[in-house]
PDB file of C-alpha atoms in Angstrom:
ATOM      1  CA  MET A   1     -61.857 -54.124  28.305  1.00 97.00           C
ATOM      2  CA  ASN A   2     -62.780 -56.261  31.549  1.00 98.00           C
ATOM      3  CA  PHE A   3     -61.201 -55.161  34.756  1.00 98.00           C
ATOM      4  CA  LEU A   4     -61.346 -57.181  37.864  1.00 98.00           C
ATOM      5  CA  LYS A   5     -59.981 -56.185  41.308  1.00 97.00           C
ATOM      6  CA  GLY A   6     -57.777 -58.455  43.391  1.00 97.00           C
ATOM      7  CA  LYS A   7     -54.208 -59.129  44.201  1.00 96.00           C
ATOM      8  CA  VAL A   8     -51.151 -60.890  42.654  1.00 96.00           C
ATOM      9  CA  LYS A   9     -50.152 -64.166  44.097  1.00 94.00           C
ATOM     10  CA  VAL A  10     -46.712 -65.599  43.307  1.00 91.00           C
ATOM     11  CA  ASN A  11     -46.676 -69.155  44.769  1.00 82.00           C
ATOM     12  CA  GLY A  12     -44.200 -71.021  42.344  1.00 76.00           C
ATOM     13  CA  SER A  13     -46.069 -69.560  39.461  1.00 83.00           C
ATOM     14  CA  ALA A  14     -47.596 -66.310  38.669  1.00 88.00           C
ATOM     15  CA  GLY A  15     -51.212 -65.746  39.140  1.00 94.00           C
ATOM     16  CA  PHE A  16     -53.988 -63.519  40.119  1.00 97.00           C
ATOM     17  CA  GLU A  17     -56.874 -63.734  43.066  1.00 96.00           C
ATOM     18  CA  GLY A  18     -59.696 -62.028  41.836  1.00 95.00           C
ATOM     19  CA  PRO A  19     -63.315 -61.267  43.290  1.00 92.00           C
ATOM     20  CA  ASN A  20     -64.466 -64.027  45.790  1.00 94.00           C
ATOM     21  CA  GLY A  21     -61.172 -65.853  45.414  1.00 93.00           C
ATOM     22  CA  VAL A  22     -61.555 -66.502  41.641  1.00 96.00           C
ATOM     23  CA  LYS A  23     -57.994 -67.902  40.342  1.00 95.00           C
ATOM     24  CA  LEU A  24     -56.871 -66.287  37.163  1.00 97.00           C
ATOM     25  CA  PRO A  25     -53.714 -66.755  35.088  1.00 96.00           C
ATOM     26  CA  LEU A  26     -50.835 -64.462  34.672  1.00 95.00           C
ATOM     27  CA  ALA A  27     -47.867 -64.914  32.206  1.00 94.00           C
ATOM     28  CA  SER A  28     -45.543 -63.299  34.770  1.00 92.00           C
ATOM     29  CA  ALA A  29     -45.642 -61.196  37.767  1.00 89.00           C
ATOM     30  CA  PRO A  30     -43.432 -58.121  38.497  1.00 86.00           C
ATOM     31  CA  ALA A  31     -40.819 -58.558  41.054  1.00 85.00           C
ATOM     32  CA  ASN A  32     -41.748 -58.320  44.846  1.00 87.00           C
ATOM     33  CA  SER A  33     -45.517 -58.212  43.795  1.00 90.00           C
ATOM     34  CA  ASP A  34     -46.776 -61.017  45.869  1.00 92.00           C
ATOM     35  CA  GLY A  35     -49.947 -59.898  47.721  1.00 93.00           C
ATOM     36  CA  ARG A  36     -50.064 -56.584  45.736  1.00 94.00           C
ATOM     37  CA  PRO A  37     -53.533 -55.146  45.157  1.00 97.00           C
ATOM     38  CA  ALA A  38     -53.826 -54.659  41.356  1.00 97.00           C
ATOM     39  CA  VAL A  39     -56.460 -54.633  38.641  1.00 98.00           C
ATOM     40  CA  TYR A  40     -56.507 -57.589  36.078  1.00 98.00           C
ATOM     41  CA  GLY A  41     -57.464 -56.362  32.556  1.00 98.00           C
ATOM     42  CA  VAL A  42     -58.525 -58.767  29.840  1.00 98.00           C
ATOM     43  CA  ARG A  43     -60.275 -57.913  26.532  1.00 99.00           C
ATOM     44  CA  PRO A  44     -63.667 -59.947  25.626  1.00 99.00           C
ATOM     45  CA  GLU A  45     -61.955 -61.711  22.653  1.00 98.00           C
ATOM     46  CA  HIS A  46     -59.124 -63.056  24.890  1.00 98.00           C
ATOM     47  CA  PHE A  47     -61.176 -65.504  26.893  1.00 98.00           C
ATOM     48  CA  THR A  48     -61.543 -68.917  25.857  1.00 97.00           C
ATOM     49  CA  ILE A  49     -63.659 -71.708  27.106  1.00 96.00           C
ATOM     50  CA  ALA A  50     -61.447 -74.409  28.922  1.00 97.00           C
ATOM     51  CA  ASP A  51     -61.785 -77.150  31.399  1.00 97.00           C
ATOM     52  CA  ASP A  52     -59.303 -75.275  33.512  1.00 96.00           C
ATOM     53  CA  GLY A  53     -61.011 -71.993  33.330  1.00 97.00           C
ATOM     54  CA  ALA A  54     -62.663 -70.151  36.100  1.00 97.00           C
ATOM     55  CA  GLU A  55     -66.381 -70.744  36.512  1.00 98.00           C
ATOM     56  CA  ALA A  56     -68.681 -68.172  35.308  1.00 98.00           C
ATOM     57  CA  GLU A  57     -72.658 -67.893  35.132  1.00 98.00           C
ATOM     58  CA  ILE A  58     -74.093 -66.666  31.710  1.00 99.00           C
ATOM     59  CA  VAL A  59     -76.325 -63.821  32.019  1.00 98.00           C
ATOM     60  CA  VAL A  60     -77.203 -62.636  28.646  1.00 98.00           C
ATOM     61  CA  VAL A  61     -76.013 -64.083  25.240  1.00 97.00           C
ATOM     62  CA  GLU A  62     -75.978 -62.053  21.996  1.00 95.00           C
ATOM     63  CA  PRO A  63     -75.500 -63.796  18.680  1.00 92.00           C
ATOM     64  CA  THR A  64     -74.145 -61.317  16.153  1.00 89.00           C
ATOM     65  CA  GLY A  65     -73.738 -63.175  13.001  1.00 85.00           C
ATOM     66  CA  SER A  66     -70.166 -64.203  13.032  1.00 88.00           C
ATOM     67  CA  GLU A  67     -69.454 -64.115  16.924  1.00 93.00           C
ATOM     68  CA  THR A  68     -71.165 -64.862  20.152  1.00 95.00           C
ATOM     69  CA  GLN A  69     -70.919 -62.072  23.036  1.00 96.00           C
ATOM     70  CA  VAL A  70     -71.641 -63.576  26.419  1.00 98.00           C
ATOM     71  CA  PHE A  71     -72.179 -61.254  29.411  1.00 99.00           C
ATOM     72  CA  ALA A  72     -71.344 -63.394  32.445  1.00 99.00           C
ATOM     73  CA  LYS A  73     -70.525 -63.311  36.366  1.00 98.00           C
ATOM     74  CA  LEU A  74     -67.020 -64.292  37.019  1.00 98.00           C
ATOM     75  CA  GLY A  75     -66.349 -64.034  40.739  1.00 95.00           C
ATOM     76  CA  GLY A  76     -69.554 -62.304  41.204  1.00 95.00           C
ATOM     77  CA  GLU A  77     -68.225 -59.484  38.676  1.00 97.00           C
ATOM     78  CA  GLN A  78     -69.792 -58.988  35.405  1.00 98.00           C
ATOM     79  CA  VAL A  79     -67.394 -59.845  32.457  1.00 99.00           C
ATOM     80  CA  VAL A  80     -68.098 -59.876  28.721  1.00 99.00           C
ATOM     81  CA  ALA A  81     -66.654 -62.729  26.295  1.00 98.00           C
ATOM     82  CA  VAL A  82     -66.476 -62.748  22.723  1.00 98.00           C
ATOM     83  CA  PHE A  83     -66.182 -66.056  20.829  1.00 96.00           C
ATOM     84  CA  ARG A  84     -65.648 -66.503  16.850  1.00 93.00           C
ATOM     85  CA  GLU A  85     -67.738 -69.593  17.048  1.00 85.00           C
ATOM     86  CA  ARG A  86     -71.614 -69.892  17.233  1.00 83.00           C
ATOM     87  CA  HIS A  87     -72.476 -71.302  20.621  1.00 87.00           C
ATOM     88  CA  GLN A  88     -75.756 -72.530  21.971  1.00 90.00           C
ATOM     89  CA  PHE A  89     -75.476 -70.846  25.552  1.00 94.00           C
ATOM     90  CA  ASN A  90     -78.449 -69.836  27.618  1.00 97.00           C
ATOM     91  CA  PRO A  91     -78.861 -67.544  30.633  1.00 98.00           C
ATOM     92  CA  GLY A  92     -77.991 -69.595  33.672  1.00 98.00           C
ATOM     93  CA  ASP A  93     -75.643 -71.790  31.945  1.00 98.00           C
ATOM     94  CA  ARG A  94     -72.129 -72.409  33.785  1.00 98.00           C
ATOM     95  CA  ILE A  95     -69.096 -72.335  31.645  1.00 98.00           C
ATOM     96  CA  ARG A  96     -65.565 -72.189  32.383  1.00 98.00           C
ATOM     97  CA  LEU A  97     -63.567 -69.170  31.232  1.00 98.00           C
ATOM     98  CA  LYS A  98     -59.837 -68.704  30.773  1.00 98.00           C
ATOM     99  CA  PRO A  99     -58.073 -65.594  29.951  1.00 98.00           C
ATOM    100  CA  ASP A 100     -55.159 -65.772  27.501  1.00 98.00           C
ATOM    101  CA  PRO A 101     -52.280 -65.190  29.933  1.00 97.00           C
ATOM    102  CA  SER A 102     -50.077 -63.323  27.358  1.00 97.00           C
ATOM    103  CA  ALA A 103     -52.792 -60.823  26.614  1.00 98.00           C
ATOM    104  CA  VAL A 104     -53.595 -59.779  30.291  1.00 97.00           C
ATOM    105  CA  HIS A 105     -52.735 -56.470  31.570  1.00 96.00           C
ATOM    106  CA  LEU A 106     -52.048 -55.610  35.181  1.00 96.00           C
ATOM    107  CA  PHE A 107     -52.365 -52.476  36.666  1.00 96.00           C
ATOM    108  CA  ASP A 108     -51.538 -50.942  40.341  1.00 95.00           C
ATOM    109  CA  GLU A 109     -54.911 -50.651  42.170  1.00 95.00           C
ATOM    110  CA  ALA A 110     -53.820 -47.476  43.768  1.00 95.00           C
ATOM    111  CA  THR A 111     -52.444 -45.585  40.939  1.00 95.00           C
ATOM    112  CA  GLY A 112     -53.886 -47.172  37.973  1.00 95.00           C
ATOM    113  CA  LYS A 113     -50.425 -47.273  36.229  1.00 95.00           C
ATOM    114  CA  ARG A 114     -49.698 -50.675  34.441  1.00 94.00           C
ATOM    115  CA  LEU A 115     -47.429 -53.008  36.349  1.00 90.00           C
TER     116      LEU A 115
END
């Protein structure tokens, strides 16, 4: 699982502000959580490539037959994404990654408990 530290942002809709201000989607936010430090957890298979995703720079590409593993920097932090399709990515390429908001796990930064 990928873990990114940041804070919950509730400004009309739920969201998460990760490292270096990267904006990530949330399906919903806990009550009274605006500005709360948290850890955003997303599994590699829950990323998609989308025009409205956050920009990431590819570091390593590992084609593994039926899927492609991509190691990238998102907001300066390393994440891993797995795509079922084959892609012709190269290190240094920039892609836009979007986590599936319904598959995101949110944890309290201080206690590690799920929010």
